[in-house]
Amino acid sequence: MAKLVECVPNFSEGVNKEVIDALGQAISRTPGCALLDVDAGASTNRTVYTFVGSPQAVVEGALSAARVAGQLIDMSRHTGEHPRMGALDVCPFVPVMNVTMEECVTCAHLFGQRLAAELGVPVYLYGVAAREESRKALPAIRAGEYEALPEKLAKPEWAPDFGPPTFVPRWGATVTGARTFLIAYNINLLCTKELAHRIALNLREQGRGADQPGLLKKVQGIGWYLEEEDIAQVSTNLLDFETTPLHTVYEEVCREAQALNLPVVGSQLVGLVPKKAMLDAAEFYIKKENLFILEEEQKIRLVVNRLGLDSLSPFHPRERIIEYLVQAGEVDGGLVAKPLGAFVRAVGGRSAAPGGGSVSAAAAALGAALGCMVGLMSYGKRQFEELDPLMRKLIPPFHRAMDEMVAMVDADSRAFSSYMEALKLPKTTPAERERRLAAMQQGLKTAVGVPCALAEKVGAKMLEAAAFGAYFNVMINLKDIEDEKFKQAMSQKVSRLLEEAKQGSALVLALLEERVA
């Protein structure tokens, strides 16, 4: 599968539309780069671009935009609410799909080296790409901002990682690095900049200093005022949204604001957001308010409403959630995107994949879908009103299983393909044969992993059929695996799961017999 890296360059221009457009065109015209989002801010005088591509392509795209910035942006005239130190202020590389963090570190190093060589500007490394512990945090490098650079560059301890230790007035300095997905999230307040900053200091991890840390881990924060919207904002960066989720930041700002008698009037996501961050927030509000919502689209709509994400501008999920954008750009939607007839013909084709694992996953998805259908047809009807609490418990697992099984249709096909690719490896020399055999063994282990995971999840006749299919799919592939310990453990596990599925099916069918008797 294709490797995908996200690059999020922040340029110090948020007002001049011609410059903003020129930078975007430089990225979008770079072969292999897909520009997903452009977020310009007049008060911050800053534009955040988000684009994806292969590791090589995103480096070229960032360099193309940097060359344009070198011609069109003059930092000696720049002012804005956001901290900054360069025309291209910061340029992080983020792993999205089939890419390791190490590969993103390589992207940052290559980009920094080439940027410094081509434009003759100082470049610093931060995040995972940093060579020194003191440079891991972006605020530490950017302390003093552009105005402090002449003095800072003269100090040996602040010599740049790439480029000359000299002040370039038009450019300033650039920071590049590798990091996990960062969410730029701002909460709107009707108050002064100072009050917003007071809340930011209370919440951000850094707090007011080492002796007064803030409440929220992995969160950076600052308070500022947006003149064009006539509101203040607590502006935050969520460095790890699983440590501190979106809804936690919003709720804590609301709590702090309430203590100061300040109104919160929605919030704003800058750039893109991972789908999981939105769904985690949805689950929080569903639990908090005892709601019953199943569909992903409705969960996203709930979050937009509860966080007020459309308070400053419309929030279109298909344009703001990174998985949706990547999905939209894919030419091949996989097996599950095919019409049923085409899927059946693909299974019947002269190829080992898709095969039994994908068919078992499809059968399991249909079994879970039938369970979900029956539950939804009962839920909310007056004659079955006493069953509503039970249905609220039973329907979500069926719905989740349905989605998980659909994903496994393609996952199984991809897993077996890794074995098929290993078969094509060269086998002329002893070393090549050894590498090929190792790759084949790993491919087979991967191939049995998906149907085994499927067997863990399924158990009624349609689901029992899926469990049988998953069982035999595992056993067929196990016979060629030489790792006896792995074979025995996997065989025992899948046999146990099949027996559980058979017993579960028998119990369900017995209950059904009682009902229809």
C-alpha atoms as one frame of an Amber mdcrd trajectory, in Angstrom:
protein
   0.000   0.000   0.000   1.095   3.583  -0.660   3.035   5.497   1.978   1.373
   8.694   3.093   2.955  11.574   5.041   1.170  14.734   6.130   3.064  18.032
   5.968   1.714  21.136   7.760   3.810  24.206   6.886   2.856  27.432   8.726
   3.682  30.554   6.703   3.795  34.076   8.155   1.195  35.581   5.843  -2.534
  35.596   6.542  -3.767  38.765   4.840  -2.413  39.046   1.286  -4.586  36.706
  -0.795  -2.171  36.686  -3.733   0.656  35.413  -1.542  -1.612  32.881   0.188
  -2.796  31.539  -3.185   0.729  31.457  -4.646   1.966  29.325  -1.754  -0.971
  26.931  -2.156  -0.377  26.627  -5.894   3.296  25.821  -5.317   2.225  22.869
  -3.181  -0.665  21.614  -5.320   1.413  21.741  -8.510   4.103  19.518  -7.008
   3.721  15.977  -8.432   2.437  13.517  -5.836   1.139  16.184  -3.412  -2.540
  16.647  -2.549  -3.382  19.967  -0.861  -6.151  19.188   1.645  -6.666  22.425
   3.553  -5.672  26.093   3.651  -6.486  27.970   6.863  -5.638  31.675   6.819
  -5.985  34.028   9.803  -5.903  37.800   9.459  -5.273  38.628  13.135  -2.570
  35.971  13.441  -1.223  36.961   9.993  -0.495  33.319   9.416  -1.688  30.570
   7.073  -1.583  26.864   7.831  -1.414  24.545   4.810  -2.120  20.826   5.098
  -1.090  18.448   2.339  -0.260  14.764   1.960   1.863  12.634  -0.330   4.707
  10.149  -0.387   7.747  10.973   1.794   9.677  12.208  -1.247   6.748  14.209
  -2.646   5.971  16.129   0.565   9.608  17.234   0.909   9.474  18.593  -2.657
   6.098  20.263  -1.998   7.365  22.011   1.133  10.499  23.196  -0.704   8.422
  24.532  -3.621   6.303  26.617  -1.253   9.396  27.779   0.671  10.982  29.099
  -2.540   7.838  31.166  -3.210   7.817  32.428   0.397  11.432  33.544  -0.015
  10.344  35.807  -2.852   7.041  37.116  -1.470   7.277  37.316   2.371   9.338
  39.960   4.196   9.554  39.195   7.913  10.989  42.641   8.712   7.458  44.012
   8.133   5.499  41.203   9.764   3.158  41.622  12.742   0.533  39.236  14.093
  -1.002  37.690  17.200   0.666  34.293  16.735   4.251  33.659  17.935   6.595
  33.376  14.921  10.242  33.523  13.944  10.325  33.002  10.182   8.625  33.401
   6.810   8.146  29.637   6.870   7.799  29.477  10.621   7.401  25.762  11.244
   7.156  22.744   8.943   6.333  19.425  10.646   6.074  16.007   8.962   3.475
  13.597  10.353   3.023   9.845   9.655  -0.443   9.091   8.254  -0.428   5.687
   6.525   2.174   2.902   6.167   4.933   5.273   7.296   7.091   5.161  10.429
   8.054   8.119  12.575  11.679   7.447  11.582  10.780   8.057   7.931   9.223
  11.397   8.920  12.406  12.291  10.811  14.317  11.593   7.583  11.896  13.901
   5.722  12.552  16.699   8.234  16.326  16.291   8.051  16.322  16.222   4.248
  13.986  19.215   4.024  15.996  21.257   6.558  19.276  20.494   4.849  18.009
  21.417   1.393  16.142  24.535   2.577  19.283  25.861   4.295  21.454  25.074
   1.255  19.087  26.613  -1.328  17.959  29.753   0.520  20.923  30.270   2.854
  18.720  30.482   5.956  19.062  29.038   9.495  16.973  25.924  10.197  16.280
  24.246  13.556  15.046  20.679  14.238  12.322  20.009  16.827  10.024  17.254
  18.057  11.135  13.683  17.417  13.641  14.994  14.838  15.481  17.166  17.408
  19.154  16.378  17.966  19.181  18.005  21.402  16.743  17.527  24.291  16.468
  21.313  24.786  15.107  21.697  21.251  12.300  19.136  21.361   9.630  21.692
  22.335   8.747  24.273  19.671   8.079  27.117  22.176  11.631  26.726  23.537
  13.143  27.273  20.096  10.751  30.108  19.249  11.231  31.984  22.568  11.821
  35.669  21.851  10.425  35.156  18.340  11.760  36.882  15.217  12.859  40.002
  17.075  15.285  38.046  19.300  16.999  36.197  16.439  20.003  38.541  15.899
  21.110  38.072  19.510  20.066  34.420  19.685  21.974  33.339  16.563  25.165
  34.861  17.970  25.113  32.401  20.898  26.923  29.068  20.276  24.192  27.105
  22.080  21.650  28.384  19.546  23.611  27.594  16.403  21.110  26.234  13.853
  21.063  22.541  12.895  21.374  23.532   9.242  22.450  26.738   7.535  24.439
  29.752   8.690  24.242  31.191  12.248  23.502  34.591  10.717  20.392  36.743
  10.818  18.488  36.928   7.506  16.075  39.887   7.963  13.613  38.954   5.183
  13.366  35.324   6.287  14.196  34.938   9.974  14.547  31.227  10.818  12.590
  28.026  10.184  11.817  25.112  12.486  11.161  21.674  10.998  10.623  18.294
  12.585   8.526  15.170  12.969   5.639  14.681  15.357   2.394  12.845  15.934
  -0.871  14.425  14.838  -1.311  17.850  16.453  -4.758  19.427  16.729  -4.896
  23.219  16.649  -8.043  24.056  18.609  -9.335  27.466  19.735 -12.211  28.224
  22.130 -14.128  31.486  21.615 -14.833  33.880  24.492 -16.547  37.234  24.801
 -13.852  38.900  26.893 -10.470  40.592  26.701  -7.227  39.081  25.436  -5.840
  39.225  28.978  -8.676  37.159  30.472  -8.373  34.557  27.692  -4.645  34.317
  28.365  -5.299  33.928  32.086  -7.403  30.834  31.327  -4.747  29.524  28.916
  -2.090  29.806  31.645  -4.281  27.858  34.065  -4.809  25.025  31.592  -1.687
  24.571  29.448   0.797  21.983  30.703   3.557  24.597  31.055   1.270  26.671
  33.261   2.933  29.800  34.624   6.288  28.099  35.097   7.933  25.091  36.716
   6.457  25.921  40.139   2.923  26.509  38.758   2.139  23.810  36.155  -1.157
  23.853  34.322  -4.025  21.371  34.480  -3.896  19.699  31.063  -1.117  17.359
  29.933   0.260  17.613  26.374  -1.485  20.947  25.783   0.080  24.251  24.756
  -1.964  27.427  25.109  -2.096  31.185  24.711  -4.799  33.844  24.831  -5.302
  36.313  21.987  -7.886  38.576  20.346  -9.340  38.160  16.849 -10.112  41.659
  15.611 -11.935  40.412  12.503 -14.379  38.375  14.658 -14.396  40.752  17.677
 -13.800  37.873  20.099 -11.005  36.548  22.279  -9.751  32.975  22.032  -7.984
  30.473  24.215  -5.770  29.079  21.463  -4.435  25.576  22.137  -2.311  22.901
  20.512  -3.233  19.363  21.532   0.060  17.479  21.214  -1.602  14.139  22.037
  -5.400  14.143  21.740  -5.635  10.712  23.386  -3.945  12.064  26.529  -6.072
  15.216  26.576  -9.073  14.991  24.199 -10.888  17.835  22.446 -13.905  17.709
  24.723 -11.708  17.891  27.837 -10.107  21.130  26.631 -13.511  22.614  25.773
 -15.140  21.583  29.060 -12.225  22.876  31.139 -12.259  26.244  29.348 -16.018
  26.406  30.000 -15.423  25.670  33.681 -12.719  28.342  33.987 -14.872  30.846
  32.067 -17.878  30.176  34.286 -15.788  30.915  37.365 -14.972  34.314  35.822
 -18.562  34.891  34.583 -17.386  34.857  30.958 -19.491  33.497  28.074 -18.061
  30.773  25.812 -19.403  31.141  22.259 -18.273  28.042  20.410 -14.873  26.900
  19.228 -12.734  26.509  16.124 -10.571  23.776  14.644  -7.642  25.078  12.592
  -6.641  22.735   9.786  -7.594  19.073   9.881  -8.617  16.708  12.648  -8.388
  12.892  12.989 -11.749  11.126  12.920 -10.986   9.377  16.222 -10.707  12.735
  18.001 -14.234  13.611  16.860 -15.677  10.189  17.712 -14.057  10.226  21.167
 -15.774  13.552  21.832 -19.055  12.098  20.551 -18.809   9.159  22.983 -18.177
  11.588  25.847 -21.368  13.562  25.150 -23.407  10.444  24.385 -22.476   9.036
  27.797 -22.797  12.362  29.606 -26.290  13.026  28.235 -27.429   9.362  28.010
 -28.010   9.636  24.258 -28.582   6.817  21.770 -26.687   7.512  18.545 -25.234
   4.845  16.260 -24.285   6.354  12.908 -20.877   7.957  12.508 -22.293  10.912
  10.582 -24.724  11.728  13.403 -21.970  11.424  16.013 -19.867  13.942  14.097
 -22.876  16.283  13.860 -23.363  16.015  17.632 -19.752  17.097  18.264 -20.018
  20.028  15.850 -23.082  21.162  17.797 -21.778  20.588  21.332 -18.391  22.234
  20.697 -19.859  24.980  18.482 -17.368  24.187  15.706 -19.449  26.116  13.170
 -19.597  29.312  15.248 -17.120  31.273  13.073 -17.521  29.466   9.755 -19.323
  26.380   8.431 -17.728  23.092   9.476 -17.873  20.548   6.657 -16.715  17.147
   7.989 -15.816  15.842   4.512 -13.376  18.737   4.141 -11.975  18.806   7.688
 -11.544  15.192   8.828  -8.327  13.770   7.431  -9.562  10.182   6.906 -12.475
  11.421   4.790 -10.140  13.504   2.633  -7.667  10.664   2.133 -10.563   8.317
   1.333 -11.959  10.737  -1.232  -8.600  10.846  -3.002  -8.254   7.081  -3.303
  -8.934   5.677  -6.758  -9.424   2.121  -5.470 -11.965   1.972  -2.660 -11.214
  -1.710  -2.021 -13.529  -4.705  -2.071 -16.205  -3.123   0.114 -16.658  -0.288
  -2.388 -17.573  -2.764  -5.135 -21.186  -3.670  -5.981 -22.171  -7.082  -4.573
 -21.978  -8.702  -8.013 -18.465  -7.397  -8.612 -17.351  -8.628  -5.181 -18.709
 -12.110  -5.889 -16.944 -12.167  -9.269 -13.690 -11.037  -7.614 -13.949 -13.981
  -5.207 -14.635 -16.298  -8.145 -11.634 -15.022 -10.119  -8.350 -16.852 -10.785
  -6.630 -15.458  -7.705  -6.128 -16.584  -4.105  -7.275 -13.190  -2.800 -10.008
 -12.304  -2.053 -10.711 -15.710  -0.587 -12.230 -17.490   2.385 -11.259 -14.888
   4.950 -12.911 -12.032   3.069 -16.043 -14.142   2.441 -16.225 -15.072   6.142
 -15.904 -11.411   7.107 -18.705 -10.481   4.678 -20.917 -13.231   6.123 -20.205
 -11.997   9.652 -21.013  -8.398   8.632 -24.364  -9.539   7.249 -25.110 -11.536
  10.410 -24.334  -8.520  12.599 -26.389  -6.308  10.272 -29.429  -8.575  10.668
 -29.066  -8.423  14.442 -28.838  -4.634  14.255 -31.896  -4.475  11.983 -34.065
  -6.533  14.352 -33.009  -4.382  17.297 -33.743  -1.120  15.500 -37.141  -2.381
  14.328 -38.035  -3.092  17.964 -36.508   0.021  19.568 -38.776   3.026  20.075
 -42.052   1.208  19.306 -44.804   1.578  21.869 -45.639  -2.167  21.947 -42.006
  -2.977  22.817 -41.438   0.021  25.083 -40.367  -2.143  28.033 -37.517  -3.517
  25.892 -36.023  -0.102  25.075 -33.339  -0.215  27.832 -32.315  -3.697  26.675
 -32.230  -2.648  23.017 -30.003   0.313  23.882 -27.500  -2.180  25.263 -27.792
  -4.812  22.519 -27.904  -2.735  19.337 -24.541  -0.858  19.634 -22.398  -4.056
  19.797 -24.129  -5.376  16.664 -23.588  -2.046  14.926 -19.905  -1.925  15.907
 -19.391  -5.524  14.828 -21.024  -4.774  11.480 -18.548  -1.962  10.780 -15.570
  -3.989  12.048 -16.460  -6.992   9.882 -16.817  -4.817   6.782 -13.297  -3.466
   7.386 -12.021  -7.050   7.718 -13.210  -7.899   4.197 -10.361  -5.821   2.769
  -7.984  -6.430   5.683  -7.962 -10.173   5.005  -7.313  -9.700   1.303  -4.415
  -7.320   2.028  -3.011  -9.657   4.669  -2.854 -12.617   2.276  -1.399 -10.400
  -0.436   1.711  -9.915   1.736   2.317 -13.681   1.452   1.729 -13.616  -2.310
   4.237 -10.756  -2.664   6.806 -12.766  -0.706   6.462 -15.609  -3.211   7.706
 -13.242  -5.931  10.967 -12.407  -4.142  14.217 -13.581  -5.802  15.578 -16.993
  -4.752  18.839 -17.343  -6.684  21.357 -17.149  -3.832  21.163 -18.806  -0.384
  20.758 -15.357   1.245  17.859 -14.501  -1.116  16.182 -17.841  -0.422  16.507
 -17.267   3.316  14.979 -13.761   3.039  12.174 -15.107   0.841  11.363 -17.928
   3.276  11.330 -15.505   6.229   9.023 -13.123   4.325   6.715 -16.031   3.380
   6.491 -17.197   6.992   5.730 -13.685   8.199   3.156 -13.309   5.414   1.384
 -16.503   6.506   1.339 -15.368  10.143  -0.177 -12.075   9.037  -2.690 -13.959
   6.861  -4.015 -16.044   9.773  -4.245 -12.982  12.032  -7.306 -11.417  10.373
  -9.570 -14.510  10.277  -8.533 -15.346  13.838  -9.556 -11.851  14.940 -12.802
 -12.404  13.017 -13.466 -15.645  14.905 -13.079 -13.741  18.181 -15.923 -11.449
  17.262 -18.604 -13.714  15.763 -21.022 -16.248  17.035 -26.977 -17.389  15.297
 -26.518 -19.212  11.993 -25.123 -16.463   9.752 -22.494 -15.588  12.330 -21.780
 -19.259  12.998 -21.155 -19.752   9.278 -18.677 -16.878   9.407 -16.937 -18.471
  12.384 -16.624 -21.781  10.500 -15.210 -19.959   7.495 -12.713 -18.075   9.644
 -11.697 -21.323  11.402 -10.924 -23.207   8.212  -9.175 -20.161   6.717  -6.808
 -20.124   9.690  -6.227 -23.905   9.650  -5.460 -23.980   5.919  -2.751 -21.328
   6.269  -1.354 -22.775   9.501  -0.222 -26.005   7.854   2.559 -24.182   5.952
   3.912 -22.329   8.997   7.078 -23.849  10.421   6.926 -22.138  13.824   5.395
 -25.038  15.825   4.822 -22.954  18.964   2.904 -20.331  16.960   0.921 -23.058
  15.128  -0.127 -24.799  18.322  -1.143 -21.582  20.103  -3.140 -20.299  17.110
  -4.793 -23.690  16.482  -5.918 -23.972  20.112  -7.178 -20.403  20.115  -9.231
 -20.637  16.916 -10.658 -24.052  17.941 -11.797 -22.593  21.244 -13.371 -19.613
  19.494 -15.204 -21.896  17.050 -16.607 -23.961  19.928 -17.779 -20.766  21.668
 -19.471 -19.627  18.443 -21.229 -22.998  18.059 -22.458 -22.927  21.654 -23.612
 -19.321  21.297 -25.411 -20.138  18.068 -27.129 -23.153  19.662 -28.304 -21.029
  22.587 -29.712 -18.307  20.312 -31.456 -20.865  18.089 -32.960 -22.625  21.120
 -34.392 -19.331  22.342 -35.811 -18.673  18.880 -37.442 -22.133  18.834 -39.146
 -21.351  22.142 -40.488 -18.063  20.755 -41.940 -19.539  17.564 -43.289 -22.747
  19.187
